[in-house]
Coordinates of N, CA and C and ligand atoms in Angstrom, one line a residue:
M1 N -87.2 42.7 9.9 CA -87.1 41.5 9.5 C -87.4 41.5 7.7
L2 N -86.5 41.8 7.1 CA -86.8 41.7 5.6 C -85.8 40.7 5.0
L3 N -86.0 39.9 4.4 CA -84.5 39.0 3.8 C -85.1 38.6 2.6
L4 N -84.1 38.7 1.6 CA -84.5 37.8 0.0 C -83.4 36.8 0.2
I5 N -84.1 35.4 0.1 CA -83.3 34.2 0.0 C -83.4 33.9 -1.6
K6 N -82.0 33.8 -1.8 CA -81.8 33.4 -3.3 C -81.8 31.7 -3.4
N7 N -82.5 31.6 -4.8 CA -82.2 30.2 -5.1 C -82.9 29.0 -4.0
V8 N -84.1 29.5 -3.7 CA -84.8 28.1 -2.6 C -85.1 27.0 -3.4
L9 N -85.4 27.3 -4.5 CA -85.9 26.4 -5.7 C -85.0 26.4 -6.8
D10 N -84.6 25.1 -7.3 CA -83.4 25.2 -8.4 C -84.7 25.1 -9.7
A11 N -84.0 25.5 -11.0 CA -84.5 25.8 -12.2 C -85.3 24.4 -12.6
Q12 N -85.2 22.9 -12.0 CA -85.8 22.2 -12.2 C -87.4 21.9 -11.6
R13 N -87.0 22.4 -10.3 CA -88.5 22.4 -9.4 C -89.3 23.6 -9.8
V14 N -88.6 24.8 -10.2 CA -89.4 25.9 -11.0 C -90.2 25.6 -11.9
K15 N -89.5 24.7 -12.9 CA -90.4 24.3 -14.3 C -91.4 23.4 -13.7
E16 N -90.9 22.2 -13.2 CA -92.1 21.6 -12.7 C -93.4 22.2 -12.2
V17 N -93.2 23.2 -11.1 CA -94.2 23.9 -10.4 C -95.0 24.6 -11.3
Q18 N -94.1 25.2 -12.6 CA -94.8 26.2 -13.6 C -95.8 25.4 -14.5
E19 N -95.2 24.0 -14.8 CA -96.0 23.4 -15.6 C -97.5 22.8 -14.8
L20 N -97.2 22.5 -13.6 CA -98.2 22.1 -12.7 C -99.5 23.2 -12.4
L21 N -99.1 24.4 -12.4 CA -99.8 25.5 -12.1 C -100.5 25.7 -13.4
A22 N -100.0 25.7 -14.5 CA -100.6 25.8 -15.9 C -101.7 25.0 -16.2
T23 N -102.0 23.9 -15.5 CA -103.0 23.1 -15.5 C -104.3 23.2 -14.6
G24 N -103.8 24.4 -13.6 CA -104.5 24.2 -12.0 C -106.0 25.1 -12.4
E25 N -106.9 24.9 -11.4 CA -108.1 25.9 -11.7 C -107.8 26.7 -10.5
F26 N -108.1 28.1 -10.8 CA -107.8 29.5 -10.3 C -109.3 29.8 -9.6
V27 N -109.6 30.5 -8.6 CA -110.6 31.0 -7.9 C -110.1 32.2 -7.6
D28 N -111.2 33.3 -7.2 CA -111.0 34.5 -6.8 C -110.2 34.5 -5.4
G29 N -109.2 35.5 -5.4 CA -108.5 35.3 -3.9 C -109.1 36.0 -2.6
R30 N -110.1 36.6 -3.1 CA -110.8 37.5 -2.0 C -111.5 36.3 -1.1
F31 N -111.9 34.9 -1.6 CA -112.7 34.1 -0.5 C -111.7 33.9 0.6
S32 N -110.5 33.8 0.5 CA -109.3 33.4 1.6 C -108.9 34.4 2.4
A33 N -109.3 35.9 2.0 CA -108.8 37.1 2.7 C -109.6 37.2 3.8
G34 N -108.9 37.8 5.0 CA -109.5 38.3 6.2 C -110.5 39.4 5.8
M35 N -111.4 40.0 6.8 CA -112.0 41.2 6.4 C -111.4 42.3 5.8
E36 N -110.5 43.0 6.5 CA -109.8 43.9 5.8 C -108.9 43.8 4.8
A37 N -108.3 42.4 4.5 CA -107.7 42.4 3.2 C -108.6 42.2 2.3
A38 N -109.6 41.5 2.5 CA -110.5 41.6 1.0 C -111.0 42.8 0.5
K39 N -110.6 43.7 1.4 CA -111.2 45.0 0.5 C -110.2 45.5 -0.5
V40 N -109.0 45.2 -0.4 CA -108.0 45.5 -1.3 C -107.1 44.4 -2.2
K41 N -107.8 43.1 -2.2 CA -107.4 42.1 -2.6 C -107.7 41.6 -3.9
Y42 N -106.9 41.6 -4.8 CA -107.4 41.4 -6.5 C -106.4 40.6 -6.9
N43 N -106.5 39.2 -6.7 CA -105.6 38.3 -7.3 C -106.4 36.9 -7.5
Q44 N -105.7 36.0 -7.9 CA -106.5 34.5 -8.0 C -105.5 33.5 -7.1
E45 N -106.3 32.4 -6.6 CA -105.4 31.4 -6.1 C -105.9 30.2 -6.5
L46 N -104.8 29.1 -6.4 CA -105.3 27.7 -6.8 C -106.6 27.3 -6.1
S47 N -107.3 26.5 -6.6 CA -108.7 26.4 -5.8 C -108.2 25.4 -4.8
P48 N -109.0 25.6 -3.5 CA -108.2 24.8 -2.1 C -108.9 23.5 -2.5
N49 N -109.6 23.1 -3.5 CA -110.0 21.7 -3.6 C -109.1 21.1 -4.7
S50 N -107.8 21.8 -5.2 CA -107.2 21.2 -6.3 C -106.3 20.1 -5.9
P51 N -106.4 19.2 -6.7 CA -105.6 17.8 -6.1 C -103.8 18.1 -6.7
L52 N -103.8 19.2 -7.0 CA -102.2 19.8 -7.3 C -101.3 20.0 -6.1
H53 N -102.3 20.4 -4.9 CA -101.9 21.0 -3.6 C -100.6 20.1 -3.1
R54 N -100.7 18.8 -2.9 CA -99.7 17.7 -2.5 C -98.4 17.7 -3.1
R55 N -98.6 17.6 -4.4 CA -97.1 17.8 -5.2 C -96.8 19.2 -5.0
L56 N -97.4 20.1 -5.1 CA -96.8 21.6 -5.2 C -95.9 21.8 -3.8
N57 N -96.8 21.3 -2.8 CA -96.2 21.5 -1.6 C -94.7 20.4 -1.2
A58 N -95.0 19.6 -1.8 CA -93.7 18.6 -1.7 C -92.5 19.6 -2.6
L59 N -92.7 20.0 -3.7 CA -91.7 20.7 -4.7 C -91.2 22.2 -4.1
V60 N -92.4 22.7 -3.2 CA -92.0 24.3 -2.7 C -91.8 24.3 -1.4
M61 N -92.5 23.7 -0.5 CA -92.6 23.9 0.9 C -91.3 23.1 1.6
S62 N -91.1 21.9 1.3 CA -89.6 21.3 1.8 C -88.4 22.0 1.5
P63 N -88.2 22.3 0.5 CA -86.7 23.2 0.2 C -87.2 24.5 1.2
L64 N -88.0 25.1 1.1 CA -88.4 26.3 2.1 C -87.9 26.3 3.4
V65 N -88.6 25.0 4.0 CA -88.6 24.9 5.2 C -87.2 24.7 5.9
Q66 N -86.6 23.9 4.8 CA -85.4 23.0 5.3 C -84.0 24.1 5.1
H67 N -84.4 25.1 4.1 CA -83.4 26.1 4.0 C -82.8 26.9 5.3
S68 N -81.4 26.6 5.2 CA -80.7 27.2 6.6 C -81.0 28.5 6.8
E69 N -81.2 29.6 5.8 CA -81.4 31.1 5.9 C -83.0 31.0 6.6
Y70 N -83.8 30.5 5.8 CA -85.1 30.5 6.4 C -85.1 29.9 7.9
Q71 N -84.5 28.9 8.4 CA -84.3 28.3 9.4 C -84.0 29.5 10.5
A72 N -82.8 30.3 10.0 CA -82.1 31.0 10.8 C -82.9 32.4 11.1
A73 N -83.7 33.0 10.0 CA -84.6 34.1 10.2 C -85.7 33.9 10.8
V74 N -86.4 32.5 10.6 CA -87.7 32.6 11.1 C -87.9 31.9 12.4
M75 N -87.0 30.8 12.5 CA -87.3 29.9 13.7 C -88.5 29.4 13.7
P76 N -89.1 28.7 12.8 CA -90.2 28.1 12.8 C -90.9 27.2 13.5
L77 N -91.9 27.7 14.3 CA -92.4 26.3 15.2 C -93.6 25.9 14.2
R78 N -94.4 26.6 13.6 CA -95.1 26.0 13.0 C -95.2 26.6 11.4
V79 N -95.8 26.1 10.3 CA -95.8 26.5 8.9 C -96.8 26.2 8.1
A80 N -97.5 27.1 7.6 CA -98.7 27.0 7.2 C -98.5 26.2 5.8
T81 N -99.8 25.5 4.9 CA -99.7 25.0 3.9 C -99.6 26.4 3.1
A82 N -99.3 26.5 1.8 CA -98.9 27.3 0.9 C -100.2 27.8 0.3
F83 N -100.4 29.0 0.0 CA -101.3 29.3 -1.1 C -100.5 29.6 -2.4
Y84 N -101.1 29.4 -3.5 CA -100.6 29.4 -4.7 C -101.3 30.5 -5.3
A85 N -100.8 32.0 -5.5 CA -101.5 33.0 -5.8 C -101.1 33.5 -7.6
R86 N -102.1 33.9 -8.1 CA -101.9 34.1 -9.7 C -102.2 35.5 -9.7
Y87 N -101.8 36.4 -10.5 CA -101.8 37.8 -10.6 C -101.7 38.2 -12.3
L88 N -102.8 38.4 -12.9 CA -103.0 38.6 -14.0 C -102.8 40.3 -14.5
P89 N -102.4 40.4 -15.4 CA -102.5 42.0 -15.9 C -103.6 42.7 -15.2
G90 N -103.3 43.9 -14.4 CA -104.1 44.7 -13.8 C -104.6 44.4 -12.4
M91 N -104.0 43.2 -12.0 CA -104.2 42.8 -10.4 C -103.1 43.4 -9.6
T92 N -103.4 43.2 -8.4 CA -102.7 43.9 -7.3 C -103.3 43.4 -5.8
Y93 N -102.5 43.8 -5.1 CA -103.0 43.5 -3.5 C -102.7 44.6 -2.8
G94 N -103.5 45.8 -2.4 CA -103.3 47.0 -2.0 C -102.8 46.9 -0.5
F95 N -102.2 47.6 0.0 CA -101.5 47.8 1.6 C -102.4 47.2 2.5
H96 N -101.9 46.2 3.4 CA -102.6 45.7 4.4 C -101.6 45.0 5.5
V97 N -101.9 44.7 6.4 CA -101.2 43.6 7.5 C -102.0 42.1 7.2
D98 N -101.1 41.0 7.6 CA -102.1 40.1 7.5 C -102.7 39.3 8.9
D99 N -103.6 39.0 8.3 CA -104.3 38.0 9.7 C -103.4 37.5 11.0
P100 N -104.0 38.1 12.0 CA -103.0 37.8 13.2 C -102.8 36.5 13.5
V101 N -104.1 35.7 13.1 CA -104.3 34.2 13.6 C -104.7 33.4 12.4
M102 N -104.7 32.3 12.0 CA -104.8 31.8 10.7 C -105.0 30.1 11.2
G103 N -105.7 29.6 10.2 CA -106.0 28.0 10.3 C -107.1 27.4 10.7
P104 N -107.5 26.4 10.7 CA -109.1 25.7 11.2 C -108.8 25.7 12.7
M105 N -109.9 26.0 13.4 CA -110.1 25.9 14.7 C -109.3 25.0 15.5
S106 N -109.0 23.6 14.9 CA -108.2 22.5 15.5 C -106.5 22.8 15.0
G107 N -106.3 23.8 14.5 CA -105.0 23.6 14.3 C -104.9 25.2 14.0
R108 N -104.9 26.2 15.0 CA -104.7 27.7 14.8 C -103.4 28.1 15.0
Y109 N -102.7 28.9 14.2 CA -101.5 29.3 14.7 C -101.5 30.9 14.4
R110 N -100.4 31.4 14.8 CA -100.1 33.0 14.7 C -99.3 33.2 13.7
T111 N -99.6 34.2 13.2 CA -98.9 34.5 12.0 C -97.8 35.6 12.3
D112 N -96.4 35.3 12.8 CA -95.4 35.8 12.7 C -94.6 36.4 11.4
V113 N -94.4 35.5 10.6 CA -93.4 36.0 9.4 C -94.1 35.3 8.1
S114 N -94.3 36.2 7.4 CA -94.8 35.9 6.0 C -93.7 35.8 5.1
T115 N -94.0 34.8 4.1 CA -93.2 34.5 2.7 C -94.1 34.2 1.7
T116 N -93.1 35.0 0.6 CA -93.4 34.7 -0.6 C -92.6 34.1 -1.2
V117 N -92.6 33.0 -2.0 CA -91.8 32.3 -3.1 C -92.2 32.7 -4.5
F118 N -91.0 33.1 -4.9 CA -91.5 33.8 -6.7 C -91.3 32.3 -7.6
L119 N -92.2 32.2 -7.8 CA -92.4 31.2 -9.0 C -92.1 31.1 -10.5
N120 N -92.0 32.6 -10.8 CA -91.5 33.0 -12.3 C -91.3 34.4 -12.1
D121 N -90.5 34.7 -13.2 CA -90.0 36.2 -13.2 C -90.5 37.2 -14.6
D122 N -91.1 36.4 -15.3 CA -91.4 37.0 -16.9 C -92.7 37.7 -16.7
Y123 N -92.7 38.8 -15.9 CA -93.9 39.6 -15.6 C -93.0 41.3 -15.6
E124 N -94.1 42.3 -15.5 CA -93.5 43.4 -15.1 C -94.4 44.0 -14.4
G125 N -93.9 45.1 -13.3 CA -95.0 45.5 -12.3 C -94.8 44.3 -11.1
G126 N -96.0 44.2 -10.2 CA -96.0 43.1 -9.4 C -94.7 42.9 -8.1
E127 N -94.1 44.2 -7.9 CA -93.1 44.3 -6.8 C -94.1 44.0 -5.5
I128 N -93.3 43.3 -4.4 CA -94.1 43.5 -3.1 C -93.4 44.8 -2.7
V129 N -94.0 45.5 -2.0 CA -93.6 46.9 -1.3 C -94.0 46.8 0.0
I130 N -92.8 47.0 1.0 CA -92.8 46.7 2.3 C -92.5 47.9 2.8
R131 N -93.5 48.3 3.9 CA -92.9 49.6 4.8 C -92.0 49.3 5.8
T132 N -91.0 49.7 6.0 CA -90.1 49.4 7.2 C -89.6 50.9 8.1
A133 N -89.0 50.7 8.9 CA -88.8 52.2 9.6 C -87.8 52.8 8.9
Y134 N -87.3 52.4 7.7 CA -86.5 53.1 7.0 C -87.2 53.5 5.6
G135 N -88.3 53.4 5.5 CA -89.1 53.6 4.2 C -89.5 52.4 3.6
E136 N -90.1 52.9 2.3 CA -90.6 51.7 1.7 C -89.5 50.8 0.8
E137 N -89.6 49.6 1.0 CA -88.6 48.6 0.1 C -89.3 47.9 -0.9
K138 N -88.9 47.9 -2.1 CA -89.7 47.3 -3.0 C -88.6 45.5 -3.7
I139 N -89.4 44.7 -3.7 CA -88.6 43.4 -3.9 C -89.5 42.7 -5.2
R140 N -88.4 42.3 -5.7 CA -89.1 41.6 -7.0 C -87.8 40.4 -7.3
G141 N -88.3 39.2 -6.7 CA -87.4 37.9 -6.7 C -87.4 37.3 -7.9
E142 N -86.1 36.8 -8.3 CA -86.2 35.9 -9.4 C -86.7 34.6 -9.1
A143 N -87.3 33.8 -10.2 CA -88.1 32.6 -10.0 C -87.3 31.4 -9.2
G144 N -87.6 31.2 -8.2 CA -87.0 30.3 -7.1 C -86.5 31.0 -5.9
D145 N -86.5 32.3 -5.9 CA -86.1 33.3 -4.5 C -87.2 33.2 -4.0
A146 N -86.9 33.5 -2.3 CA -88.2 33.7 -1.5 C -87.9 34.9 -0.8
V147 N -88.9 35.7 -0.4 CA -88.6 37.2 0.5 C -89.5 36.8 2.0
V148 N -88.7 37.0 3.0 CA -89.4 36.7 4.5 C -89.4 38.0 5.1
Y149 N -90.6 38.3 5.6 CA -90.9 39.8 6.5 C -91.8 39.3 7.3
D150 N -91.9 40.5 8.6 CA -92.7 40.4 9.9 C -94.2 40.6 9.1
S151 N -95.1 39.6 9.5 CA -96.4 39.6 9.1 C -97.2 40.7 9.6
G152 N -96.8 41.5 10.7 CA -97.4 42.6 11.0 C -96.8 43.9 10.2
S153 N -96.1 43.9 9.3 CA -95.8 45.0 8.6 C -96.6 45.3 7.6
W154 N -96.7 46.5 7.1 CA -97.4 47.0 6.0 C -97.1 46.4 4.8
H155 N -97.9 45.9 4.0 CA -97.0 45.2 2.5 C -98.1 45.4 1.4
K156 N -97.8 45.6 0.1 CA -98.5 45.4 -1.0 C -98.0 44.9 -2.1
V157 N -98.9 44.2 -2.9 CA -98.2 44.0 -4.0 C -98.6 45.0 -5.4
A158 N -97.6 45.4 -6.0 CA -97.9 46.5 -6.8 C -98.5 45.7 -8.1
E159 N -99.2 46.6 -9.0 CA -100.0 46.1 -10.1 C -99.3 45.4 -11.0
V160 N -99.8 44.3 -11.5 CA -98.8 43.6 -12.5 C -99.5 44.4 -13.7
T161 N -98.1 44.5 -14.6 CA -98.9 45.6 -16.0 C -98.5 44.9 -17.2
K162 N -97.9 43.7 -17.3 CA -97.4 42.5 -18.3 C -97.1 41.4 -17.8
G163 N -97.6 40.4 -18.4 CA -97.5 38.9 -17.9 C -98.3 38.7 -16.9
I164 N -97.9 37.5 -16.1 CA -98.5 36.8 -15.0 C -97.6 36.4 -14.0
R165 N -97.9 37.0 -12.8 CA -97.0 36.8 -11.4 C -97.4 35.4 -11.0
L166 N -97.0 34.4 -10.7 CA -97.2 33.4 -9.9 C -96.1 33.4 -8.9
V167 N -96.8 33.1 -7.1 CA -96.2 32.9 -6.3 C -96.6 32.1 -5.4
A168 N -96.0 31.4 -4.3 CA -96.4 30.5 -3.5 C -96.5 31.5 -1.8
V169 N -97.4 31.6 -1.1 CA -97.4 32.6 -0.1 C -97.9 31.7 1.2
T170 N -96.7 32.0 2.2 CA -97.2 31.0 3.3 C -96.6 32.0 4.7
W171 N -97.2 31.5 5.9 CA -96.9 31.8 7.0 C -96.2 31.1 8.2
A172 N -95.5 31.7 9.1 CA -95.2 30.9 9.9 C -95.4 31.4 11.5
Q173 N -95.6 30.7 12.4 CA -95.8 30.9 13.7 C -94.0 30.7 14.0
S174 N -93.3 31.4 14.7 CA -92.0 31.5 15.0 C -91.8 31.1 16.5
L175 N -90.9 30.4 16.9 CA -90.5 30.1 18.1 C -90.5 31.2 19.3
V176 N -90.1 32.4 18.1 CA -89.9 33.8 19.2 C -90.9 34.7 18.2
K177 N -91.7 35.3 19.4 CA -92.8 36.2 18.9 C -92.6 37.5 18.6
D178 N -91.4 38.0 19.4 CA -91.3 39.6 19.2 C -90.1 39.6 17.9
P179 N -90.6 40.9 17.0 CA -89.8 41.0 15.9 C -88.4 41.3 16.3
Q180 N -88.4 41.9 17.3 CA -86.9 42.6 17.6 C -85.9 41.3 18.2
Q181 N -86.5 40.7 19.0 CA -85.8 39.7 19.4 C -85.3 38.7 18.3
R182 N -86.3 38.5 17.6 CA -86.0 37.4 16.2 C -84.8 37.9 15.4
E183 N -85.1 39.2 15.2 CA -83.9 39.9 14.3 C -82.5 39.8 15.2
L184 N -82.6 40.2 16.6 CA -81.3 40.0 17.2 C -80.8 38.6 17.3
L185 N -81.6 37.6 17.4 CA -81.1 36.3 17.5 C -80.6 36.0 16.2
Y186 N -81.2 36.5 14.9 CA -80.8 36.1 13.5 C -79.2 36.6 13.3
Q187 N -79.1 38.1 13.9 CA -77.8 38.4 13.5 C -76.6 37.9 14.6
L188 N -77.2 37.5 15.7 CA -76.4 36.5 16.7 C -76.0 35.3 16.0
A189 N -76.9 34.6 15.0 CA -76.6 33.5 14.7 C -75.5 33.6 13.6
K190 N -75.8 34.4 12.7 CA -74.7 34.8 11.9 C -73.6 35.0 12.0
A191 N -73.5 36.0 13.6 CA -72.3 36.1 13.8 C -71.4 34.9 14.6
R192 N -72.5 34.1 15.0 CA -71.8 32.6 15.8 C -71.1 32.1 14.2
E193 N -72.0 31.9 13.2 CA -71.4 31.1 12.0 C -70.1 31.8 11.7
G194 N -70.0 33.1 11.3 CA -68.7 33.6 11.1 C -67.6 33.3 11.9
V195 N -67.8 33.4 13.3 CA -66.6 33.4 14.5 C -66.3 32.0 14.4
I196 N -67.2 30.8 14.2 CA -67.0 29.4 14.1 C -66.1 28.9 13.0
A197 N -66.4 30.0 11.8 CA -65.7 29.5 10.5 C -64.1 30.1 10.6
K198 N -64.1 31.2 11.3 CA -62.8 31.8 11.3 C -61.8 31.2 12.5
L199 N -62.7 31.1 13.9 CA -61.9 30.6 14.8 C -62.6 29.5 15.2
P200 N -62.5 28.1 14.7 CA -63.5 27.0 15.0 C -63.2 26.5 16.6
Q201 N -62.3 26.4 17.1 CA -62.1 25.8 18.4 C -61.7 26.8 19.6
S202 N -62.5 28.1 19.1 CA -61.9 29.0 20.3 C -62.6 29.1 21.3
D203 N -62.6 29.8 22.6 CA -63.4 30.4 23.4 C -64.4 31.3 22.8
E204 N -63.7 32.1 22.2 CA -64.9 33.2 21.6 C -66.0 32.5 20.9
A205 N -65.6 31.7 20.2 CA -66.6 30.7 19.3 C -67.8 30.1 20.4
A206 N -67.0 29.2 21.4 CA -68.0 28.7 22.5 C -68.5 29.8 23.2
S207 N -68.3 30.8 23.4 CA -69.0 31.6 24.4 C -70.0 32.4 23.4
I208 N -69.9 32.7 22.1 CA -71.1 33.1 21.4 C -72.2 32.1 21.1
S209 N -71.5 30.9 21.1 CA -72.5 29.8 21.0 C -73.4 29.9 22.1
T210 N -72.9 30.0 23.4 CA -73.5 29.6 24.4 C -74.4 30.6 24.7
V211 N -74.0 31.9 24.3 CA -75.0 33.2 24.4 C -76.4 32.9 23.7
H212 N -76.1 32.6 22.3 CA -76.9 32.2 21.4 C -78.2 31.2 21.7
I213 N -77.3 29.9 22.2 CA -78.3 29.0 22.5 C -79.4 29.4 23.7
N214 N -78.9 30.2 24.6 CA -79.5 30.5 25.7 C -80.2 31.6 25.6
L215 N -80.0 32.4 24.6 CA -81.1 33.4 24.4 C -82.1 33.1 23.9
L216 N -82.0 31.9 22.8 CA -83.1 31.3 22.1 C -83.8 30.5 23.1
R217 N -83.2 29.8 24.2 CA -84.2 29.3 25.0 C -85.1 30.2 25.9
M218 N -84.5 31.3 26.5 CA -85.0 32.6 27.1 C -86.0 32.9 26.6
W219 N -85.9 33.3 25.0 CA -87.0 33.7 24.4 C -88.2 33.0 23.7
S220 N -87.8 31.6 23.5 CA -88.5 30.8 22.7 C -89.8 30.5 23.5
E221 N -91.2 30.2 22.7 CA -92.0 29.7 23.4 C -92.7 28.5 22.4
V222 N -92.8 27.4 23.3 CA -93.3 26.3 22.2 C -94.5 25.5 22.9
Ligands
LIG1 O1 -98.4 37.8 -3.7 C1 -97.6 38.1 -2.6 O2 -96.3 38.2 -2.7 C2 -98.1 38.4 -1.4 C3 -99.5 38.4 -1.0 C4 -99.8 38.7 0.5 O3 -99.3 39.9 0.7 C5 -100.7 38.0 1.2 O4 -101.3 36.8 0.5 O5 -101.3 38.2 2.0
LIG2 FE1 -100.0 39.9 3.0

């Protein structure tokens, strides 16, 4: 799964988020990294104690989690509160896979799907590079877009060469643990949508819906 979702945040929200982050206190991103990732992580994160998190989460996470494409692709069971990361020129995050389990002991979750929400686009470099079965994909969203990909895939953030890169990064535990099953369900959900649009009252639409619903029941864990 590798999907770019356009315009998750509208221009007004992007502007407000940028204004808030301009006033925030940032700390070394290595503090929040797992053992392996810490070796290659070179960025900054909004201080975990920052009072801005509440407002930022309302601005960024609500539209993300409610977005129909995010719902269809991720099928989220739990979504983590976001980290707000900043990359100054020269900063980078080398190839890694994300930690498999995150969160405090009282609320741990498995990371199935990673998401980056692009909060600005006036910088150079800083592409997310994801290794897929078909080679490396480079992604640079516009401000307000989000990219989702399997947390177990190798990925990196290329060095920012000019300007400052601002993103929100979050993880979800999906109802469906297996990436291939998730992908199949996503494709089936799209096919279902298409058939319902073209043939709303048809037997074909009803039977695709039934297969989709019952596969989700078969493969989901709650
Ligand atoms: O900055 C990004 O877009 C992704 C960062 C990342 O890979 C991570 O925090 O694990
Ligand atoms: Fe990562």
